[in-house]
Amino acid sequence: MSSNMEAMLPLKRTAIQFRCALMFLFTIGATSGLSNSAAQESKVDFIKDVQPILAKKCFACHGPDEAEGGLRFTSKEAAFAETESGEHALVSGDVEASALIARITTDDEFERMPPEGDAVSPEEVETLTRWIQQGAKWDKHWAFLPMQRHEPPQVDDRAWNKNPIDAFVYASLAEQQLTPNPPADRTHLLRRAYYDLIGLPPTQSQIESFANDTSPSAFSDSVNQLLDSQHYGERFARYWLDLVRYAETNSYERDSVKPNAWKYRDYVIKSFNDDKPYDQFVREQIAGDELDDVTMESLTATGYYRLGVWDDEPVDEAQARFDALDDIIMTTGQAFLGLTINCARCHDHKIDPIPQADYYSMLSFLEDLTPYANRRDLRTFNQIDISSGDLRAKYAANTEEKRGIETAMEKIEQAGIVKMPAPDQRATEGTKRDRNRVLKEKLRDHLDDGQWAKYQKLKRKLKSNAQALQKLPPRESVMGLAKYRKVDKPTFVLFRGNPGSPSDEVTPSFPTIFDAEKPAFPSQVNDADTSSGRRRVLADWIASEENMLTARVMANRIWQYHFGRGIVRSSNNFGQLGSPPTHPELLDWLAYKLIDSGWRLKPIHRLIMSSQTYQMSSAANDDGIAKDPNNSLFWRFNPRRLSAEEVRDSILVSNGSLNRKVYGPSMYPTLSKEVVASQSKPGDGWGKSTPEQENRRSIYIHVKRSLVTPLLSAFDFPDPDLTCEARFMTLQPGQALSMMNSDFIHAQADRLLTHVGGSEQANEQIVRQTVQAVLGRDASEKEIAEGNQLITSLESKEGVSRKRAAQLYCLTVINWNEFLFID
């Protein structure tokens, strides 16, 4: 049999089976109650309905990495093209001619697609069929379309029209015949607001005051007080630090410290507390050294470029440079634009329309970046002197005087060296140690009295110079871009990302998917002390109102921070493999609201928290669970576990030991010997703080890449090597072990017992005081009885001391779900 005949057999089988497939589809339509006319009226959204099916069920064989049979579903051109067998997988408006449908519905196991994994479900078949019937419109990905201003819908329930957010959410729920949850009770609502905005629990008196306040503005007043708190910046800074992979060390074996990294952390906290416009916040980090008004804050913001890992002894210097730039491009693309631009480092992006040339055009904006450091000089590139002009002048004068003294001394030394024997002369040309030895032992023998007297006088002046230097106030430095790389060569696309294989030359430009104009650059020549000006152009473009992603991405993050997940779940990836928005019109509306609010975040917080959507109960109901188990439409508020920092900080609040000092150098919690021993050099780089410092909030804990604090690690503190869009919220044994057995927890339980009055009290009083301190409410009669029984049992049956029994009771309350979860 010829190869052509063999190729035709699958086509003949497909044609025969297609009639059966049509009958199958009609059966689906009948059983689902969907008539043909109704199917035509119900428009299929390619981005929301079709693309996820293709990505999930087809990309393995017909996607970016494979194109079996010459078919790919990654672009319209490829999907509609003729395949190697002569078929067309998709034919606009013609289901019979579209081989895709036949191949996903056939009963022939050799023909059925996908060949492995879950089959295409009847509902998915129906969606694809209706999409083809309606013309198989292949829309441009939603994120690559300009934002649109949408008017909030008018819904049946007038109360849900008061806040535009509610109108958008209610309209989506009504389409699915879902009813939103009733409001949360006031205690749960206030606790939710406190943790959302400052990451700390309210006190019992604050809860009771709010519960008894019947004024219409009671909740909004509480929200405003929380937004005005300095702890607000601490809470929201942590989200941003996750995104920019904040750490204070360099990673690798030595994992050495990054001096003054904590000042970048404080910059972020202060920016949120000041409600700095987000577009300014962006510009300062991308080009804080190139702005019209360069300030200490904007220079500190350039510490953004120094946060990544740094290898102090790379095998290949060129490769290390491009790896570091790739890390910055990856973080910048995902954190600011919600795009995985770095996927195009070695080849054209396989999913999104980002060619490799676009990646290197973006890299070209960053050509003036120096590496973090080099092994011989760990500070020059990354420490910026921000001392006063007067102090810098004094340091400069001291340095100039020292240089003059040393020059005069070297002249006298050389006059003596030329008279020395050849071996001694050669020794002075070797190491500094050898030179000093020879000079100390033999210089006097080769100088006359006048030369020697003058030399001794210069030595005294040099000593006085050193003493004067010690008396000067210390310089103040911040971590950032202190020196620049001279941009005197063009940027090239690197074949397969290999620095040794440059190919086409590129110039700085924005990704083509943005349809942006060619950027214009200032005509300036840069050197080690002056930048190229390119990053300012990049920063202005990212922070522009016209950029179709920046406002969307940040609006989505703010929503995520309040609801546990974004309108786009994949908040670092708005590309085609990311999750489509559940409420696209609401996302654009919020993005424009952010811009119209002057890019300030606090008005968006107020708007979201004033909505009924935010204030809903988290309770489950059968109808909602059946129709929308993942709560994609926000019919209820999602309960959540406390984050790692919230767990630790709340424990310190409960026992009255939290140090609320804001800003300042990082602190070092006490670690067990077993934990410290896990380092390549046990204890290296881990300092010791006072007990008062150790009681500061968790955001001030020193972040050492090779030694993450165990309690934080157990509760899903992110890997600081990579940008983190959203933390995992796991429930796993390590958390229970940490909360029951760690030295830290037992020490805090002991403090809690002391805080509530000690073990000398009656059991009932210990229970009442502990529940009030930990949970901010009165203990129930049942809790009092059970607590009394536990303490008594520990004493009588387990033989522990009364104090220890009371401590263990305090420990159990810290482990209650009510403490660890927010409803």
PDB file of C-alpha atoms in Angstrom, residues 58-270:
ATOM      1  CA  CYS A  58      -4.854  20.238  22.671  1.00  0.00           C
ATOM      2  CA  PHE A  59      -1.591  22.047  23.434  1.00  0.00           C
ATOM      3  CA  ALA A  60       0.267  18.900  24.482  1.00  0.00           C
ATOM      4  CA  CYS A  61       0.316  17.710  20.863  1.00  0.00           C
ATOM      5  CA  HIS A  62      -0.662  20.841  18.936  1.00  0.00           C
ATOM      6  CA  GLY A  63       0.823  23.646  20.981  1.00  0.00           C
ATOM      7  CA  PRO A  64       4.018  25.615  21.348  1.00  0.00           C
ATOM      8  CA  ASP A  65       6.335  22.611  21.667  1.00  0.00           C
ATOM      9  CA  GLU A  66       4.671  20.110  19.327  1.00  0.00           C
ATOM     10  CA  ALA A  67       2.846  20.432  16.034  1.00  0.00           C
ATOM     11  CA  GLU A  68       1.808  16.883  15.224  1.00  0.00           C
ATOM     12  CA  GLY A  69       0.379  16.590  11.757  1.00  0.00           C
ATOM     13  CA  GLY A  70       1.455  20.187  11.104  1.00  0.00           C
ATOM     14  CA  LEU A  71      -1.290  21.564  13.373  1.00  0.00           C
ATOM     15  CA  ARG A  72      -0.923  24.140  16.126  1.00  0.00           C
ATOM     16  CA  PHE A  73      -3.630  25.902  18.116  1.00  0.00           C
ATOM     17  CA  THR A  74      -1.407  28.731  19.310  1.00  0.00           C
ATOM     18  CA  SER A  75      -2.393  31.236  16.621  1.00  0.00           C
ATOM     19  CA  LYS A  76      -5.256  31.812  14.224  1.00  0.00           C
ATOM     20  CA  GLU A  77      -3.100  31.329  11.145  1.00  0.00           C
ATOM     21  CA  ALA A  78      -1.773  27.979  12.321  1.00  0.00           C
ATOM     22  CA  ALA A  79      -5.121  26.694  13.593  1.00  0.00           C
ATOM     23  CA  PHE A  80      -6.970  27.391  10.338  1.00  0.00           C
ATOM     24  CA  ALA A  81      -4.170  26.245   8.036  1.00  0.00           C
ATOM     25  CA  GLU A  82      -4.292  23.007   6.070  1.00  0.00           C
ATOM     26  CA  THR A  83      -2.668  20.148   7.961  1.00  0.00           C
ATOM     27  CA  GLU A  84      -0.217  17.614   6.550  1.00  0.00           C
ATOM     28  CA  SER A  85      -3.094  15.215   5.805  1.00  0.00           C
ATOM     29  CA  GLY A  86      -4.987  17.820   3.784  1.00  0.00           C
ATOM     30  CA  GLU A  87      -7.662  18.382   6.435  1.00  0.00           C
ATOM     31  CA  HIS A  88      -8.636  21.590   8.156  1.00  0.00           C
ATOM     32  CA  ALA A  89      -9.108  21.343  11.879  1.00  0.00           C
ATOM     33  CA  LEU A  90     -11.242  24.482  11.843  1.00  0.00           C
ATOM     34  CA  VAL A  91     -13.445  25.885   9.095  1.00  0.00           C
ATOM     35  CA  SER A  92     -15.366  29.011   9.976  1.00  0.00           C
ATOM     36  CA  GLY A  93     -19.113  28.333  10.103  1.00  0.00           C
ATOM     37  CA  ASP A  94     -18.789  24.731   8.895  1.00  0.00           C
ATOM     38  CA  VAL A  95     -18.895  22.068  11.621  1.00  0.00           C
ATOM     39  CA  GLU A  96     -18.809  19.176   9.143  1.00  0.00           C
ATOM     40  CA  ALA A  97     -15.639  20.431   7.486  1.00  0.00           C
ATOM     41  CA  SER A  98     -13.927  21.062  10.829  1.00  0.00           C
ATOM     42  CA  ALA A  99     -12.016  17.868  11.593  1.00  0.00           C
ATOM     43  CA  LEU A 100     -11.449  18.944  15.178  1.00  0.00           C
ATOM     44  CA  ILE A 101     -15.010  18.016  16.158  1.00  0.00           C
ATOM     45  CA  ALA A 102     -14.849  14.583  14.550  1.00  0.00           C
ATOM     46  CA  ARG A 103     -11.541  13.766  16.206  1.00  0.00           C
ATOM     47  CA  ILE A 104     -12.665  14.708  19.724  1.00  0.00           C
ATOM     48  CA  THR A 105     -15.994  12.815  19.487  1.00  0.00           C
ATOM     49  CA  THR A 106     -15.025   9.598  17.691  1.00  0.00           C
ATOM     50  CA  ASP A 107     -15.295   6.248  19.465  1.00  0.00           C
ATOM     51  CA  ASP A 108     -12.225   4.947  17.633  1.00  0.00           C
ATOM     52  CA  GLU A 109      -9.473   4.933  20.265  1.00  0.00           C
ATOM     53  CA  PHE A 110      -6.804   5.290  17.553  1.00  0.00           C
ATOM     54  CA  GLU A 111      -8.455   8.425  16.164  1.00  0.00           C
ATOM     55  CA  ARG A 112      -9.801  10.033  19.320  1.00  0.00           C
ATOM     56  CA  MET A 113      -8.143  13.226  20.497  1.00  0.00           C
ATOM     57  CA  PRO A 114      -6.595  13.843  22.885  1.00  0.00           C
ATOM     58  CA  PRO A 115      -4.936  10.435  22.777  1.00  0.00           C
ATOM     59  CA  GLU A 116      -4.062  10.586  26.498  1.00  0.00           C
ATOM     60  CA  GLY A 117      -5.531  12.218  29.551  1.00  0.00           C
ATOM     61  CA  ASP A 118      -9.099  13.351  30.084  1.00  0.00           C
ATOM     62  CA  ALA A 119     -11.361  13.339  27.049  1.00  0.00           C
ATOM     63  CA  VAL A 120     -13.065  16.517  25.877  1.00  0.00           C
ATOM     64  CA  SER A 121     -16.261  16.679  27.915  1.00  0.00           C
ATOM     65  CA  PRO A 122     -19.724  16.897  26.278  1.00  0.00           C
ATOM     66  CA  GLU A 123     -20.031  20.466  27.540  1.00  0.00           C
ATOM     67  CA  GLU A 124     -16.692  21.382  25.966  1.00  0.00           C
ATOM     68  CA  VAL A 125     -17.698  19.719  22.693  1.00  0.00           C
ATOM     69  CA  GLU A 126     -20.873  21.765  22.699  1.00  0.00           C
ATOM     70  CA  THR A 127     -18.905  24.968  23.287  1.00  0.00           C
ATOM     71  CA  LEU A 128     -16.481  24.255  20.429  1.00  0.00           C
ATOM     72  CA  THR A 129     -19.330  23.324  18.100  1.00  0.00           C
ATOM     73  CA  ARG A 130     -21.298  26.486  18.788  1.00  0.00           C
ATOM     74  CA  TRP A 131     -18.129  28.534  18.391  1.00  0.00           C
ATOM     75  CA  ILE A 132     -17.527  27.074  14.907  1.00  0.00           C
ATOM     76  CA  GLN A 133     -21.209  27.565  13.985  1.00  0.00           C
ATOM     77  CA  GLN A 134     -20.916  31.195  15.008  1.00  0.00           C
ATOM     78  CA  GLY A 135     -17.953  31.729  12.695  1.00  0.00           C
ATOM     79  CA  ALA A 136     -15.025  30.512  14.839  1.00  0.00           C
ATOM     80  CA  LYS A 137     -14.015  34.073  15.580  1.00  0.00           C
ATOM     81  CA  TRP A 138     -10.434  34.070  16.871  1.00  0.00           C
ATOM     82  CA  ASP A 139     -10.345  37.157  19.034  1.00  0.00           C
ATOM     83  CA  LYS A 140      -7.193  38.926  20.056  1.00  0.00           C
ATOM     84  CA  HIS A 141      -6.255  38.043  23.604  1.00  0.00           C
ATOM     85  CA  TRP A 142      -8.173  40.268  26.015  1.00  0.00           C
ATOM     86  CA  ALA A 143      -5.059  41.608  27.765  1.00  0.00           C
ATOM     87  CA  PHE A 144      -3.567  42.796  24.469  1.00  0.00           C
ATOM     88  CA  LEU A 145      -6.569  45.009  23.723  1.00  0.00           C
ATOM     89  CA  PRO A 146      -6.744  48.591  25.007  1.00  0.00           C
ATOM     90  CA  MET A 147      -8.730  49.148  28.178  1.00  0.00           C
ATOM     91  CA  GLN A 148     -12.309  50.276  27.759  1.00  0.00           C
ATOM     92  CA  ARG A 149     -14.460  52.449  29.983  1.00  0.00           C
ATOM     93  CA  HIS A 150     -17.528  50.424  30.945  1.00  0.00           C
ATOM     94  CA  GLU A 151     -20.638  51.809  32.589  1.00  0.00           C
ATOM     95  CA  PRO A 152     -21.701  49.762  35.624  1.00  0.00           C
ATOM     96  CA  PRO A 153     -24.844  47.746  34.865  1.00  0.00           C
ATOM     97  CA  GLN A 154     -28.172  48.514  36.491  1.00  0.00           C
ATOM     98  CA  VAL A 155     -29.383  45.442  38.385  1.00  0.00           C
ATOM     99  CA  ASP A 156     -32.740  44.430  39.821  1.00  0.00           C
ATOM    100  CA  ASP A 157     -31.765  44.842  43.462  1.00  0.00           C
ATOM    101  CA  ARG A 158     -31.482  48.609  43.958  1.00  0.00           C
ATOM    102  CA  ALA A 159     -29.222  48.183  46.990  1.00  0.00           C
ATOM    103  CA  TRP A 160     -26.631  46.566  44.736  1.00  0.00           C
ATOM    104  CA  ASN A 161     -26.548  49.589  42.426  1.00  0.00           C
ATOM    105  CA  LYS A 162     -25.129  51.924  45.067  1.00  0.00           C
ATOM    106  CA  ASN A 163     -21.539  50.739  44.627  1.00  0.00           C
ATOM    107  CA  PRO A 164     -20.454  50.032  41.019  1.00  0.00           C
ATOM    108  CA  ILE A 165     -18.438  47.028  42.192  1.00  0.00           C
ATOM    109  CA  ASP A 166     -21.620  45.462  43.556  1.00  0.00           C
ATOM    110  CA  ALA A 167     -23.471  46.089  40.313  1.00  0.00           C
ATOM    111  CA  PHE A 168     -20.840  44.273  38.247  1.00  0.00           C
ATOM    112  CA  VAL A 169     -20.709  41.338  40.668  1.00  0.00           C
ATOM    113  CA  TYR A 170     -24.494  41.066  41.077  1.00  0.00           C
ATOM    114  CA  ALA A 171     -25.012  41.077  37.298  1.00  0.00           C
ATOM    115  CA  SER A 172     -22.658  38.108  36.910  1.00  0.00           C
ATOM    116  CA  LEU A 173     -24.376  36.247  39.723  1.00  0.00           C
ATOM    117  CA  ALA A 174     -27.819  36.911  38.259  1.00  0.00           C
ATOM    118  CA  GLU A 175     -26.751  35.405  34.928  1.00  0.00           C
ATOM    119  CA  GLN A 176     -26.077  32.128  36.754  1.00  0.00           C
ATOM    120  CA  GLN A 177     -29.172  32.483  38.934  1.00  0.00           C
ATOM    121  CA  LEU A 178     -27.050  32.817  42.056  1.00  0.00           C
ATOM    122  CA  THR A 179     -27.853  34.959  45.065  1.00  0.00           C
ATOM    123  CA  PRO A 180     -25.123  36.794  46.971  1.00  0.00           C
ATOM    124  CA  ASN A 181     -24.587  35.956  50.615  1.00  0.00           C
ATOM    125  CA  PRO A 182     -26.032  38.171  53.353  1.00  0.00           C
ATOM    126  CA  PRO A 183     -23.677  40.519  55.229  1.00  0.00           C
ATOM    127  CA  ALA A 184     -21.101  39.142  57.638  1.00  0.00           C
ATOM    128  CA  ASP A 185     -21.670  39.770  61.333  1.00  0.00           C
ATOM    129  CA  ARG A 186     -19.938  42.863  62.651  1.00  0.00           C
ATOM    130  CA  THR A 187     -17.300  41.000  64.653  1.00  0.00           C
ATOM    131  CA  HIS A 188     -16.129  38.992  61.653  1.00  0.00           C
ATOM    132  CA  LEU A 189     -16.263  42.061  59.416  1.00  0.00           C
ATOM    133  CA  LEU A 190     -14.083  44.184  61.677  1.00  0.00           C
ATOM    134  CA  ARG A 191     -11.558  41.370  62.162  1.00  0.00           C
ATOM    135  CA  ARG A 192     -11.455  40.910  58.385  1.00  0.00           C
ATOM    136  CA  ALA A 193     -10.794  44.619  57.868  1.00  0.00           C
ATOM    137  CA  TYR A 194      -8.047  44.780  60.492  1.00  0.00           C
ATOM    138  CA  TYR A 195      -6.136  41.852  59.037  1.00  0.00           C
ATOM    139  CA  ASP A 196      -6.637  43.055  55.460  1.00  0.00           C
ATOM    140  CA  LEU A 197      -5.332  46.563  56.090  1.00  0.00           C
ATOM    141  CA  ILE A 198      -2.779  46.280  58.898  1.00  0.00           C
ATOM    142  CA  GLY A 199      -2.228  42.531  59.344  1.00  0.00           C
ATOM    143  CA  LEU A 200      -3.040  42.679  63.070  1.00  0.00           C
ATOM    144  CA  PRO A 201      -6.170  41.703  65.039  1.00  0.00           C
ATOM    145  CA  PRO A 202      -8.504  44.199  66.704  1.00  0.00           C
ATOM    146  CA  THR A 203      -8.680  44.287  70.483  1.00  0.00           C
ATOM    147  CA  GLN A 204     -11.791  43.235  72.365  1.00  0.00           C
ATOM    148  CA  SER A 205     -12.591  46.865  73.177  1.00  0.00           C
ATOM    149  CA  GLN A 206     -12.295  47.825  69.482  1.00  0.00           C
ATOM    150  CA  ILE A 207     -14.608  44.973  68.509  1.00  0.00           C
ATOM    151  CA  GLU A 208     -17.170  45.872  71.155  1.00  0.00           C
ATOM    152  CA  SER A 209     -17.047  49.576  70.286  1.00  0.00           C
ATOM    153  CA  PHE A 210     -17.683  48.806  66.617  1.00  0.00           C
ATOM    154  CA  ALA A 211     -20.434  46.289  67.392  1.00  0.00           C
ATOM    155  CA  ASN A 212     -22.255  48.904  69.479  1.00  0.00           C
ATOM    156  CA  ASP A 213     -21.803  51.751  66.976  1.00  0.00           C
ATOM    157  CA  THR A 214     -25.051  52.040  65.003  1.00  0.00           C
ATOM    158  CA  SER A 215     -24.013  55.017  62.883  1.00  0.00           C
ATOM    159  CA  PRO A 216     -24.023  54.453  59.081  1.00  0.00           C
ATOM    160  CA  SER A 217     -20.375  55.543  58.915  1.00  0.00           C
ATOM    161  CA  ALA A 218     -19.101  53.144  61.590  1.00  0.00           C
ATOM    162  CA  PHE A 219     -17.362  50.774  59.197  1.00  0.00           C
ATOM    163  CA  SER A 220     -16.012  53.457  56.863  1.00  0.00           C
ATOM    164  CA  ASP A 221     -14.642  55.315  59.898  1.00  0.00           C
ATOM    165  CA  SER A 222     -12.837  52.158  60.984  1.00  0.00           C
ATOM    166  CA  VAL A 223     -11.443  51.660  57.484  1.00  0.00           C
ATOM    167  CA  ASN A 224     -10.146  55.238  57.387  1.00  0.00           C
ATOM    168  CA  GLN A 225      -8.454  54.816  60.772  1.00  0.00           C
ATOM    169  CA  LEU A 226      -6.739  51.659  59.557  1.00  0.00           C
ATOM    170  CA  LEU A 227      -5.597  53.295  56.318  1.00  0.00           C
ATOM    171  CA  ASP A 228      -4.118  56.147  58.358  1.00  0.00           C
ATOM    172  CA  SER A 229      -2.206  53.701  60.564  1.00  0.00           C
ATOM    173  CA  GLN A 230       1.517  53.292  59.971  1.00  0.00           C
ATOM    174  CA  HIS A 231       0.917  49.556  60.140  1.00  0.00           C
ATOM    175  CA  TYR A 232      -0.963  49.777  56.842  1.00  0.00           C
ATOM    176  CA  GLY A 233       2.317  50.311  55.009  1.00  0.00           C
ATOM    177  CA  GLU A 234       3.856  47.323  56.766  1.00  0.00           C
ATOM    178  CA  ARG A 235       1.000  45.108  55.633  1.00  0.00           C
ATOM    179  CA  PHE A 236       0.953  46.112  51.974  1.00  0.00           C
ATOM    180  CA  ALA A 237       4.716  46.430  51.659  1.00  0.00           C
ATOM    181  CA  ARG A 238       4.952  42.695  52.293  1.00  0.00           C
ATOM    182  CA  TYR A 239       2.876  42.006  49.169  1.00  0.00           C
ATOM    183  CA  TRP A 240       5.219  44.128  47.086  1.00  0.00           C
ATOM    184  CA  LEU A 241       8.353  42.605  48.617  1.00  0.00           C
ATOM    185  CA  ASP A 242       7.053  39.177  47.568  1.00  0.00           C
ATOM    186  CA  LEU A 243       6.718  40.426  44.006  1.00  0.00           C
ATOM    187  CA  VAL A 244      10.233  41.863  43.742  1.00  0.00           C
ATOM    188  CA  ARG A 245      11.843  38.822  45.501  1.00  0.00           C
ATOM    189  CA  TYR A 246      13.123  40.902  48.393  1.00  0.00           C
ATOM    190  CA  ALA A 247      15.962  39.434  50.414  1.00  0.00           C
ATOM    191  CA  GLU A 248      18.961  40.856  52.231  1.00  0.00           C
ATOM    192  CA  THR A 249      21.575  38.354  51.094  1.00  0.00           C
ATOM    193  CA  ASN A 250      23.057  37.178  47.795  1.00  0.00           C
ATOM    194  CA  SER A 251      22.343  33.407  47.907  1.00  0.00           C
ATOM    195  CA  TYR A 252      24.805  30.709  46.819  1.00  0.00           C
ATOM    196  CA  GLU A 253      27.179  29.103  49.312  1.00  0.00           C
ATOM    197  CA  ARG A 254      28.430  32.226  51.065  1.00  0.00           C
ATOM    198  CA  ASP A 255      25.049  33.982  50.938  1.00  0.00           C
ATOM    199  CA  SER A 256      26.711  37.224  52.001  1.00  0.00           C
ATOM    200  CA  VAL A 257      24.717  40.197  53.214  1.00  0.00           C
ATOM    201  CA  LYS A 258      23.484  43.047  50.992  1.00  0.00           C
ATOM    202  CA  PRO A 259      24.340  46.181  53.004  1.00  0.00           C
ATOM    203  CA  ASN A 260      21.423  48.568  53.506  1.00  0.00           C
ATOM    204  CA  ALA A 261      18.892  46.334  51.737  1.00  0.00           C
ATOM    205  CA  TRP A 262      16.510  47.045  54.615  1.00  0.00           C
ATOM    206  CA  LYS A 263      16.332  50.683  53.499  1.00  0.00           C
ATOM    207  CA  TYR A 264      14.589  49.549  50.305  1.00  0.00           C
ATOM    208  CA  ARG A 265      12.086  47.674  52.480  1.00  0.00           C
ATOM    209  CA  ASP A 266      11.476  50.842  54.506  1.00  0.00           C
ATOM    210  CA  TYR A 267      11.110  52.840  51.293  1.00  0.00           C
ATOM    211  CA  VAL A 268       8.293  50.525  50.224  1.00  0.00           C
ATOM    212  CA  ILE A 269       6.578  50.716  53.626  1.00  0.00           C
ATOM    213  CA  LYS A 270       6.755  54.514  53.619  1.00  0.00           C
TER     214      LYS A 270
END
